[in-house]
Short mmCIF file of C-alpha atoms and ligand atoms in Angstrom, two decimals:
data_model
loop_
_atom_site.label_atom_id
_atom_site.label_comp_id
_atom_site.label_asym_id
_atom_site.label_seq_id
_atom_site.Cartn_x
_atom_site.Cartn_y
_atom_site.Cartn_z
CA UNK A 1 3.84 0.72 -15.74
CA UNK A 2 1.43 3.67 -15.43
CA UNK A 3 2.58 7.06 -15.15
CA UNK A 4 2.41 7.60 -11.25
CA UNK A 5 0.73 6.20 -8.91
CA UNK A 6 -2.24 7.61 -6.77
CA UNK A 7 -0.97 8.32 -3.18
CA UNK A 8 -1.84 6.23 -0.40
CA UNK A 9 -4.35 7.88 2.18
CA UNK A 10 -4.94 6.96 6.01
CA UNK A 11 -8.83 6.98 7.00
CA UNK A 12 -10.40 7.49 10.18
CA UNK A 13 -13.58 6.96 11.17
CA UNK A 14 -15.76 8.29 14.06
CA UNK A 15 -18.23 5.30 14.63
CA UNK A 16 -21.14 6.69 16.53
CA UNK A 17 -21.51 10.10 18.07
CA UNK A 18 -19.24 11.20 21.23
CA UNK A 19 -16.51 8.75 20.53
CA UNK A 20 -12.66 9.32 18.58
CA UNK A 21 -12.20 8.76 15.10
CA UNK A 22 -10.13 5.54 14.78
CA UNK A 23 -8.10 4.28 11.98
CA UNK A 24 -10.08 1.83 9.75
CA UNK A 25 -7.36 1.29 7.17
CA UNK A 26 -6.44 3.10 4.04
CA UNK A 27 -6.56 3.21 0.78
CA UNK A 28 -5.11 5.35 -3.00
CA UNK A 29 -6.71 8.42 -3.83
CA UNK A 30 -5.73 11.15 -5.77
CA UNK A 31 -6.58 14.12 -3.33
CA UNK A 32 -8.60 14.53 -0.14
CA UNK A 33 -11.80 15.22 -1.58
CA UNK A 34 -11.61 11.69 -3.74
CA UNK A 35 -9.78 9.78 -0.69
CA UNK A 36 -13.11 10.81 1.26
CA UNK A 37 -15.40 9.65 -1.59
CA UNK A 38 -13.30 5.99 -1.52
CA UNK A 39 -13.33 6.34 1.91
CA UNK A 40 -17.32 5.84 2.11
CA UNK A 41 -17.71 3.51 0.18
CA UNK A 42 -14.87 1.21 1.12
CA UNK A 43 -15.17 2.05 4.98
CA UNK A 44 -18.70 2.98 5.13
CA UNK A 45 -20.69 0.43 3.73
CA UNK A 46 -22.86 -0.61 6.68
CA UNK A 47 -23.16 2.21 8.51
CA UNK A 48 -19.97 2.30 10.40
CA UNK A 49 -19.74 5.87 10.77
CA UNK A 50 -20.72 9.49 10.94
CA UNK A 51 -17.59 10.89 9.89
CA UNK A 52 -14.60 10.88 8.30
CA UNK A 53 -10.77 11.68 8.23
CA UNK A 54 -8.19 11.31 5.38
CA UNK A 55 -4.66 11.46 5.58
CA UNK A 56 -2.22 11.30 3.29
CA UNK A 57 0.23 8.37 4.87
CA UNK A 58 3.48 10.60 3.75
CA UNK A 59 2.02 13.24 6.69
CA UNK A 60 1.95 10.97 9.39
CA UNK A 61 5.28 10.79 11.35
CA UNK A 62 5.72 7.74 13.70
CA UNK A 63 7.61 6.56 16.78
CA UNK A 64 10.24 4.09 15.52
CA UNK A 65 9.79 0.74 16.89
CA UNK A 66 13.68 0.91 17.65
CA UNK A 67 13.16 3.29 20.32
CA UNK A 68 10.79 1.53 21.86
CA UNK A 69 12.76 0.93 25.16
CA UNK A 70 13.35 4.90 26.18
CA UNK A 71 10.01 5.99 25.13
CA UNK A 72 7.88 3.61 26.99
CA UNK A 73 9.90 2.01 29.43
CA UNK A 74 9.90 5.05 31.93
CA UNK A 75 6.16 4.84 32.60
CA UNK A 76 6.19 1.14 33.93
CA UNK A 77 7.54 1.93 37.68
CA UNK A 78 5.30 5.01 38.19
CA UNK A 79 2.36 2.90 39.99
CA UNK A 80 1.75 5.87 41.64
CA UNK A 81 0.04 7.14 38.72
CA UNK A 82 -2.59 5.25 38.57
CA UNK A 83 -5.34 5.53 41.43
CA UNK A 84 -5.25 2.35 43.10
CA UNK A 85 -1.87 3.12 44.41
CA UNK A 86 -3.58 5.00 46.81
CA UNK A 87 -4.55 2.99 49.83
CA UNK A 88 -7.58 5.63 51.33
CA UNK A 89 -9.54 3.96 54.63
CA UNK A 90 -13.65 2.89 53.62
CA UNK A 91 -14.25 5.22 56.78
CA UNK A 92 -13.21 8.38 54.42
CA UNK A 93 -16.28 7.61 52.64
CA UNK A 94 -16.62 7.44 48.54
CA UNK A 95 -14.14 8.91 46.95
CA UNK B 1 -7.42 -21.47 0.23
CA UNK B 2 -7.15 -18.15 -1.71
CA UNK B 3 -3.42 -17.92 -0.96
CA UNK B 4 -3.07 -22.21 -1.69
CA UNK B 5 -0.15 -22.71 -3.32
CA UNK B 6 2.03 -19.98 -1.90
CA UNK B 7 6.19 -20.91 -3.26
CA UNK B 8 7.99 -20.17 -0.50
CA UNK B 9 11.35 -18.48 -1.52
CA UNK B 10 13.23 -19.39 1.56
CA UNK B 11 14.79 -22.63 1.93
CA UNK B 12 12.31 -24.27 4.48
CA UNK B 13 11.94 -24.52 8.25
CA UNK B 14 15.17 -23.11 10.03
CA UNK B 15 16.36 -24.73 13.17
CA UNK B 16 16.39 -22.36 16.04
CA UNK B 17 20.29 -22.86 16.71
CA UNK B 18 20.91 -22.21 12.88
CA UNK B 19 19.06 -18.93 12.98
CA UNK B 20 20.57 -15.16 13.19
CA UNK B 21 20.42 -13.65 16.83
CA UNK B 22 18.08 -10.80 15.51
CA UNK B 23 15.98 -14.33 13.48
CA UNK B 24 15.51 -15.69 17.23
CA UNK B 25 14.65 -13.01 18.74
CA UNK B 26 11.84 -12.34 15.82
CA UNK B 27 10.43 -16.26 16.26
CA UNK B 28 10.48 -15.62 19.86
CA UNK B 29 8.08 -12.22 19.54
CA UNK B 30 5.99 -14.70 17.39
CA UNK B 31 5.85 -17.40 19.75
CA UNK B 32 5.07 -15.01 22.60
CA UNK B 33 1.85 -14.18 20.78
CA UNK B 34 3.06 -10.29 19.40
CA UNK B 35 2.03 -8.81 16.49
CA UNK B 36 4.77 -7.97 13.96
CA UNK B 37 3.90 -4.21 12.20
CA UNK B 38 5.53 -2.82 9.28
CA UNK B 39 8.06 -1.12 10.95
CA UNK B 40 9.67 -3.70 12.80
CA UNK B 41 12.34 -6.12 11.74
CA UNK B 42 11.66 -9.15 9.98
CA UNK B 43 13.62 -12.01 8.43
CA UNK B 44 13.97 -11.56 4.46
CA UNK B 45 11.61 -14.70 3.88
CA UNK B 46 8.94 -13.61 5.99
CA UNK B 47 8.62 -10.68 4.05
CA UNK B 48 8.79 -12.29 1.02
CA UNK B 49 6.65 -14.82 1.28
CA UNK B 50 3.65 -12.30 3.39
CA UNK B 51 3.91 -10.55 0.06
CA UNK B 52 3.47 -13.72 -2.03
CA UNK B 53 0.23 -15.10 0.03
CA UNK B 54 -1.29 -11.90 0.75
CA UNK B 55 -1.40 -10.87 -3.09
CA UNK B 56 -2.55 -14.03 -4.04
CA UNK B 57 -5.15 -13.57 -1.99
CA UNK B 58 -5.62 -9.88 -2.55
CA UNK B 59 -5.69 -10.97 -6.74
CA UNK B 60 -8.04 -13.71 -5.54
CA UNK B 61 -10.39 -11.77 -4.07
CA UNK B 62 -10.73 -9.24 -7.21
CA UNK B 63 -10.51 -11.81 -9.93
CA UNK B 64 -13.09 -13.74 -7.87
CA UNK B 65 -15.64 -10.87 -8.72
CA UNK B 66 -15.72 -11.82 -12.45
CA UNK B 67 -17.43 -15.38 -12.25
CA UNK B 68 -20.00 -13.83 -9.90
CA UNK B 69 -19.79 -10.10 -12.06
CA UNK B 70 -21.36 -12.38 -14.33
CA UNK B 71 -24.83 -12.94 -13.31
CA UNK B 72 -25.36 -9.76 -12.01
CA UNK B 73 -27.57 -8.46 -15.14
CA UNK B 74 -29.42 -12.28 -15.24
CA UNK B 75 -30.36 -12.11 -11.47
CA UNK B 76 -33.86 -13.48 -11.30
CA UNK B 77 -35.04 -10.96 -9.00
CA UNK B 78 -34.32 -7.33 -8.16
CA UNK B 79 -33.58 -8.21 -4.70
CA UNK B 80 -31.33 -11.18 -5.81
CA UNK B 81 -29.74 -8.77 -7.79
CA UNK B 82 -29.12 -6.18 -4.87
CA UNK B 83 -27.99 -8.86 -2.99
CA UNK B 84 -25.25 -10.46 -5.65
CA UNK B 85 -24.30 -6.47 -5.99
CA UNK B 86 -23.76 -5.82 -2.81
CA UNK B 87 -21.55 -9.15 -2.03
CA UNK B 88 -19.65 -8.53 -4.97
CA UNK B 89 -18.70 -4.74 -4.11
CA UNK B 90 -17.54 -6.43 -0.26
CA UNK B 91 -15.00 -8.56 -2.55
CA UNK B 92 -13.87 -5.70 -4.04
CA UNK B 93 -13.44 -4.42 -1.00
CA UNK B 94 -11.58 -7.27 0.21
CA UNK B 95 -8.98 -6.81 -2.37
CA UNK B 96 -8.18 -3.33 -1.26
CA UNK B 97 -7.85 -4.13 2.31
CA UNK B 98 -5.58 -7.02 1.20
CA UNK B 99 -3.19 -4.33 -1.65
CA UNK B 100 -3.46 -2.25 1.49
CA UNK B 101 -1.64 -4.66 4.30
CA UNK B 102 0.85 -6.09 1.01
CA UNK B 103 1.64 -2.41 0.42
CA UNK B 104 3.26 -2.24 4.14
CA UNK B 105 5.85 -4.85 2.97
CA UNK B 106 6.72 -2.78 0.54
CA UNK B 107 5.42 -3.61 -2.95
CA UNK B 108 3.29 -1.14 -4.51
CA UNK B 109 -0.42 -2.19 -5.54
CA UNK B 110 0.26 -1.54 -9.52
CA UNK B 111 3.30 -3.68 -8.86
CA UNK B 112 1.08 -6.31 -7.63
CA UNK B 113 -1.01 -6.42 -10.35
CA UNK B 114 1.59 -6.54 -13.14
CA UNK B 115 2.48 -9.81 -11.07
CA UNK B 116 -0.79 -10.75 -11.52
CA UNK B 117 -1.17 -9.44 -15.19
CA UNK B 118 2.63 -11.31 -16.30
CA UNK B 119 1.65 -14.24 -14.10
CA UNK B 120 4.35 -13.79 -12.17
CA UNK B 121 1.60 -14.11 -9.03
CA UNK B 122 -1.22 -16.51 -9.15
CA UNK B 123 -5.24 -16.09 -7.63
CA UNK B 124 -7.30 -18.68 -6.23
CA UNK B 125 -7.73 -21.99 -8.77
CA UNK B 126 -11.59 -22.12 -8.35
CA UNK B 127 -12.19 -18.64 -9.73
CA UNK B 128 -10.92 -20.38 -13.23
CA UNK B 129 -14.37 -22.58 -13.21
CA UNK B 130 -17.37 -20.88 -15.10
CA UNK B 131 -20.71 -19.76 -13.88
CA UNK B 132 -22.88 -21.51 -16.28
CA UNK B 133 -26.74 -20.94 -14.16
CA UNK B 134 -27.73 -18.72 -12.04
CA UNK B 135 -27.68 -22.34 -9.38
CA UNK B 136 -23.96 -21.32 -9.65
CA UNK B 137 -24.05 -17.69 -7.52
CA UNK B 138 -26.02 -20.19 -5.07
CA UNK B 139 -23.10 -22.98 -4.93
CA UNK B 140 -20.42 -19.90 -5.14
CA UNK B 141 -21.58 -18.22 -2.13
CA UNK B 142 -22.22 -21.42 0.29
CA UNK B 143 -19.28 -23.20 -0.94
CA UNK B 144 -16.75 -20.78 -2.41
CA UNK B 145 -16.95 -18.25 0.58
CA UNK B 146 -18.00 -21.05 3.02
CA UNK B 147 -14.59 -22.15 2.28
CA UNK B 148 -13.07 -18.83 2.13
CA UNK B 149 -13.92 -18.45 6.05
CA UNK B 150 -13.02 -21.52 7.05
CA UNK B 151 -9.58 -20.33 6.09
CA UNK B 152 -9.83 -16.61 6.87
CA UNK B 153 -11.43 -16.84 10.37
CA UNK B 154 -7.59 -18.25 11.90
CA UNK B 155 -5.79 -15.61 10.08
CA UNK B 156 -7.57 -13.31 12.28
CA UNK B 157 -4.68 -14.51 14.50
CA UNK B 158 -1.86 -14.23 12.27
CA UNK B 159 1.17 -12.91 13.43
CA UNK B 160 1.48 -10.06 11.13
CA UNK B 161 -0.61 -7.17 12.10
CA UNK B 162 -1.81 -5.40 9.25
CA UNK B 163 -2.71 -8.87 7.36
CA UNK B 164 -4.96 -9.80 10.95
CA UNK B 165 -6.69 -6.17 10.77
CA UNK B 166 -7.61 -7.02 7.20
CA UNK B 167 -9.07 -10.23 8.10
CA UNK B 168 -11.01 -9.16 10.80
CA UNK B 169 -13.01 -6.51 8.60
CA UNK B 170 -13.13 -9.23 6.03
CA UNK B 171 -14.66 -12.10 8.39
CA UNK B 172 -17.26 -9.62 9.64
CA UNK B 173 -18.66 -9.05 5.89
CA UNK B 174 -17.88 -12.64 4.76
CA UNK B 175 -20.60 -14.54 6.79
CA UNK B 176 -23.08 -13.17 4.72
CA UNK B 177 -21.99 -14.23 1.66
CA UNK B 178 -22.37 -17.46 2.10
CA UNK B 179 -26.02 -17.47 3.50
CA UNK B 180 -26.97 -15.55 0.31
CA UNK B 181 -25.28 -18.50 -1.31
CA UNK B 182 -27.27 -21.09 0.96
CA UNK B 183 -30.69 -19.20 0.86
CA UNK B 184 -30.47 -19.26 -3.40
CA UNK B 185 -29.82 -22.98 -2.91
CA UNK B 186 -32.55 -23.60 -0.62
CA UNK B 187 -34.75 -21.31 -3.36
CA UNK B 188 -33.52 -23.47 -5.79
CA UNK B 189 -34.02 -26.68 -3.92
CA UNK B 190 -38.22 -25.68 -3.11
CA UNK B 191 -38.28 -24.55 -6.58
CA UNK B 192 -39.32 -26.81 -10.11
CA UNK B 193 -37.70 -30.54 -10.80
CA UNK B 194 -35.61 -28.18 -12.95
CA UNK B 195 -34.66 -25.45 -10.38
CA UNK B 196 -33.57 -28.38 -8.15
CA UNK B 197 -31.70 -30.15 -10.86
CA UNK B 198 -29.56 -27.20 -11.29
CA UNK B 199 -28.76 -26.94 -8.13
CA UNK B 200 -27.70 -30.87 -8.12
CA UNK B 201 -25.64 -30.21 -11.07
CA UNK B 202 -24.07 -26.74 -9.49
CA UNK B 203 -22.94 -28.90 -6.10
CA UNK B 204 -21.37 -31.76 -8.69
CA UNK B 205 -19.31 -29.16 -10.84
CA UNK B 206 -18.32 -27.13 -7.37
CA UNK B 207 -17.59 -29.59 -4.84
CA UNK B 208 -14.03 -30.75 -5.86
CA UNK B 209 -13.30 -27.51 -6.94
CA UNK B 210 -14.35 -26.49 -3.68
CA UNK B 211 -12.06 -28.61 -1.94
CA UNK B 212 -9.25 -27.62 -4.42
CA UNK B 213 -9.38 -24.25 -2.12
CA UNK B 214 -7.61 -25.35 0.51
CA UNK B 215 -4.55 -26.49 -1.46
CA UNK B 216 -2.45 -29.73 -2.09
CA UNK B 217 -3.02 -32.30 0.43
CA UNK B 218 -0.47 -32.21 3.29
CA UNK B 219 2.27 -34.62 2.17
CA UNK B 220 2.78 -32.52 -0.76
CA UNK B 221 2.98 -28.84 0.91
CA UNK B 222 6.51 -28.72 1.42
CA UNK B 223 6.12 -25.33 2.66
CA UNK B 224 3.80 -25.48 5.48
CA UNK B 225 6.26 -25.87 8.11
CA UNK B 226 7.97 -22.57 7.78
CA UNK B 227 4.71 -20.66 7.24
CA UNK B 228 3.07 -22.13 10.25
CA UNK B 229 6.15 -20.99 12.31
CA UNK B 230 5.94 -17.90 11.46
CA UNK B 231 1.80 -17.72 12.04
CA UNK B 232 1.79 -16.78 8.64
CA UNK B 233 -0.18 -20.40 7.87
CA UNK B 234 -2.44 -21.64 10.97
CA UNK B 235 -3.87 -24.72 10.16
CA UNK B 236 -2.79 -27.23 7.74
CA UNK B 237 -4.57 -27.87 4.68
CA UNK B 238 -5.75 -31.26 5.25
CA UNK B 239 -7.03 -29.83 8.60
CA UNK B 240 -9.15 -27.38 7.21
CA UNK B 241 -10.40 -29.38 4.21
CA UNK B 242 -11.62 -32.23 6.56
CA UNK B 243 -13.28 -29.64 8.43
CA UNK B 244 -15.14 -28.21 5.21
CA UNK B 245 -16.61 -31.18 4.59
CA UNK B 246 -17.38 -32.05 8.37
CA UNK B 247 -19.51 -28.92 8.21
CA UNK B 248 -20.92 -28.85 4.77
CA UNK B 249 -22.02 -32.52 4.65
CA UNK B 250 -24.93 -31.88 6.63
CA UNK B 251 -25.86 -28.48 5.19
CA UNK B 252 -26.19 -30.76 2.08
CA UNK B 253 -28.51 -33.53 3.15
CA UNK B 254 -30.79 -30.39 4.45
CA UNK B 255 -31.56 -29.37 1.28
CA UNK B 256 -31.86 -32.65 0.07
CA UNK B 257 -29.31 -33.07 -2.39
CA UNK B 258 -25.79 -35.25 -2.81
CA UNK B 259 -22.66 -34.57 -2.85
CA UNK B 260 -20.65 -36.13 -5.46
CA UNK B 261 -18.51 -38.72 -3.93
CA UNK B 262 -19.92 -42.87 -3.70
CA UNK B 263 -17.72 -42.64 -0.73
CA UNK B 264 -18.39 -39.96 1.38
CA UNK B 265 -19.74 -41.15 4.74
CA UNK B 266 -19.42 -40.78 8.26
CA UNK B 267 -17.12 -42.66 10.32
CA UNK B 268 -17.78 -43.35 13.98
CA UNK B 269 -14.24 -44.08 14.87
CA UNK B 270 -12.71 -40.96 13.52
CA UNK B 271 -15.88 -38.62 13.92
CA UNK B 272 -15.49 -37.38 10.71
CA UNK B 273 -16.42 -38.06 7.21
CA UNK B 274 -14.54 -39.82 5.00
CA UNK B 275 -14.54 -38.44 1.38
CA UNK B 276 -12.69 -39.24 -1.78
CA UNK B 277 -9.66 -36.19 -2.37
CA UNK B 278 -10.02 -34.18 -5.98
CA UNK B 279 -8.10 -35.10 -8.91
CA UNK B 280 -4.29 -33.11 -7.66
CA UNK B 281 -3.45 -33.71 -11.27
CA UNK B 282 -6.34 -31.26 -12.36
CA UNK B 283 -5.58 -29.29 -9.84
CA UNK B 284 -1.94 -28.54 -10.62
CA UNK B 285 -3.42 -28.09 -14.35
CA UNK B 286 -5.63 -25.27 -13.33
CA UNK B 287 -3.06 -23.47 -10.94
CA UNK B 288 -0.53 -23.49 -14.24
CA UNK B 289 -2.71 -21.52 -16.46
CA UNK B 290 -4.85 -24.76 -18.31
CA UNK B 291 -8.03 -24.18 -16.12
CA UNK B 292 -11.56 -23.94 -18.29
CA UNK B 293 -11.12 -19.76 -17.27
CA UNK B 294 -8.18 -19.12 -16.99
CA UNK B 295 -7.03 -16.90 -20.48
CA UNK B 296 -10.17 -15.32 -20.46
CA UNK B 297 -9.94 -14.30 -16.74
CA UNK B 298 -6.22 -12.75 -17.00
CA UNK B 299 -8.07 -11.22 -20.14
CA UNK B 300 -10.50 -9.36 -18.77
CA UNK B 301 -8.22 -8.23 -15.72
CA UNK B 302 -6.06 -6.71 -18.32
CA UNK B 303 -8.80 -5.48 -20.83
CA UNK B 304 -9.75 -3.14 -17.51
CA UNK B 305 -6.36 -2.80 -16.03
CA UNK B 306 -5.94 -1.21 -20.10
CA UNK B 307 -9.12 0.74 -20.75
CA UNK B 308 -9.00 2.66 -17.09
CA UNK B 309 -5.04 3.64 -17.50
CA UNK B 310 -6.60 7.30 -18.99
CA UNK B 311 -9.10 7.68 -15.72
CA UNK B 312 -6.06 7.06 -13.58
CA UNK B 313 -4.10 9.72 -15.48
CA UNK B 314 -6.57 12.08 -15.99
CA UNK B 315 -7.38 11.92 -12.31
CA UNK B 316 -4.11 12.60 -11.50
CA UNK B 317 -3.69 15.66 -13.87
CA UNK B 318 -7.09 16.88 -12.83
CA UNK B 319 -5.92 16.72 -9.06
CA UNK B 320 -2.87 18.26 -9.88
CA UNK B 321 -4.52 21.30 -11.49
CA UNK B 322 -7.13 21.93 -9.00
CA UNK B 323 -4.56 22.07 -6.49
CA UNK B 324 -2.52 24.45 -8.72
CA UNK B 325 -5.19 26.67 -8.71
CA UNK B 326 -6.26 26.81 -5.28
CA UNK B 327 -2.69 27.56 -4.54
CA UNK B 328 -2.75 30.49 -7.08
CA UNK B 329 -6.16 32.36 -5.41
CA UNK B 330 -4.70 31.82 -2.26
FE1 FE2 C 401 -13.92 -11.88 0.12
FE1 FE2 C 402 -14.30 -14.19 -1.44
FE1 FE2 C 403 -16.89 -13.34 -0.02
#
């Protein structure tokens, strides 16, 4: 067994200009600056982006799938939010 | 395929009314169509056995760079070259992506290859044929990866979400592997009596080891029913073979050669072709360790797994003290 092994890294990936970086996948890297180098050429091969984020996976702090229920649950009755719910005459003109 | 003889560890298909509540309710997400993501629970044997075929196939992928690592210096053009460069950096790729989605079960990537490097976890049998003319790299690509996808294009759909992301990427760089494959064969084919030759005799050393991919016919996959449950497995391996040759057969009589078998044809009644099945006992032979490759394979994973264990240290000592001293000017 090696000594230690390199830390596991997140990468994001803005594909074209205008739109959010997304997560591509991830990869080991010893620090940022390597995880970005890895990051091009694993990620980056045929031009799939303009830029990109590293993080280190131990940073990222998720929603546990148990909870899943009282997180998400609430939204699904609120129609109301969503535009449609809103019944406005064609006489009102465009709106 | 790459993942084609995968042991299951569990004891086989479980009847639904013999399963735990929490089992049911898992086959049930599965059934519904949802993705299962690291996080969420899973039964003991699906875990094990995701780990099992998805660093086979990880292993598969990176030992599957040596055979084709090979002819990289004795490409016969610069742009062949490029090309053969270029696929074979997407495979290592491939292998990362693969460590990646294992490493979400839970089993680090030097883990995985000590598994590999003990034998404790197997690769793809077909990477343990060698690459004796540059026909090979033709018959590699169009075959090899041709059968790669045919595999790899379902598992898209597989049930466990980080494996699926990793085959979508892979699926998208895949397809042109194998038409570098097919447009060195169709060189080859327009080329000299010799050039063609070769590529005769690369499609009779590669065919049956091409249909080795897929794994041991159906009546001896005792495993398959659990795996296919789970939508860790989507097709059997019969299935998938008989498609292979469905869809290669005519890609061969294009370029005017023959495939190896007095008894492939076409059958009306069936609309498929019949074909003879590769020797299973060779086959079994090569998956044990006793393939033409196989020693010096393992070898030459371990000569490199050996000779870069100083970069990976120093790297990590070198990160450590830069960050040392930016914390110290700070
Ligand atoms: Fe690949
Ligand atoms: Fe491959
Ligand atoms: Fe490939």
């Amino acid at each position: 067994m090696s000594a230690k092994e390199w830390p596991l890294w997140e990468v994001f990936i803005r594909g074209q200009h205008g739109m959010s970086h997304r997560h591509v996948g991830s990869l080991h890297a010893v620090d940022a600056e390597h995880a970005i180098k890895n990051a091009r050429d694993v990620y980056t091969r045929r031009n799939e982006g303009v830029s990109i984020w590293v993080v280190e996976a131990a940073h990222i702090a998720a929603s546990a799938p148990s909870e899943k229920g009282p997180m998400y649950d609430p939204a699904r009755d609120k129609v109301y939010r969503h535009p449609t719910f809103y019944d406005i005459p064609d006489d009102a003109g465009k709106m | 395929m790459y993942a084609q003889m995968v042991k299951s560890t569990g004891k086989g298909l479980v009847a639904r009314k013999d399963m735990l509540p929490e089992d049911r309710a898992f086959q049930d997400r599965i059934d519904a169509g949802e993705k299962i993501e690291p996080k969420d629970y899973m039964p003991d044997g699906y875990r094990r056995n995701l780990i099992r075929q998805i660093g086979q196939h990880a292993h598969s992928e990176i030992v599957g760079q040596l055979p084709e690592g090979n002819w990289i210096t004795r490409a016969p053009t610069l742009e062949r070259k490029a090309n053969l460069l270029a696929k074979v950096q997407d495979e290592a790729g491939h292998g990362l992506y693969l460590y990646c989605a294992a490493e979400t079960l839970g089993v680090s990537r030097d883990e995985m290859t000590e598994m590999l490097l003990d034998g404790r976890m197997k690769y793809s049998s077909i990477f343990n044929y060698p690459t004796l003319t540059w026909a090979d790299m033709g018959a590699v690509g169009w075959l090899v990866d041709g059968a790669a996808i045919m595999n790899q294009v379902p598992l898209q759909r597989t049930s466990y979400g980080p494996y699926a992301r990793a085959m979508v990427r892979i699926c998208k760089e895949e397809s042109f592997h194998q038409r570098q494959g097919f447009h060195i064969m169709m060189a080859m084919v327009n080329g000299t009596a010799d050039q063609k030759r070769m590529a005769q005799d690369a499609l009779n050393r590669f065919w049956y080891p091409a249909l080795m991919m897929f794994g041991p016919s159906d009546k001896d996959s005792v495993h398959s029913a659990q795996s296919m449950a789970w939508r860790i497995k989507m097709n059997t391996n019969d299935e998938l073979r008989q498609k292979f040759v469905d869809e290669t057969a005519p890609q061969v009589e294009y370029l005017g050669l023959t495939i190896p078998d007095d008894d492939l044809q076409w059958n009306e009644d069936t609309g498929h072709y019949d074909f003879t099945e590769p020797d299973w006992a060779e086959f079994f032979e090569v998956i044990s360790g006793n393939g033409p490759c196989n020693v010096d394979r393992l070898n030459a994973r371990k000569k490199a797994w050996d000779d870069g264990a100083w970069v990976r240290e120093a790297m990590v000592v070198h990160a450590e003290k830069k960050a040392a001293r930016k914390q110290a000017a700070e």
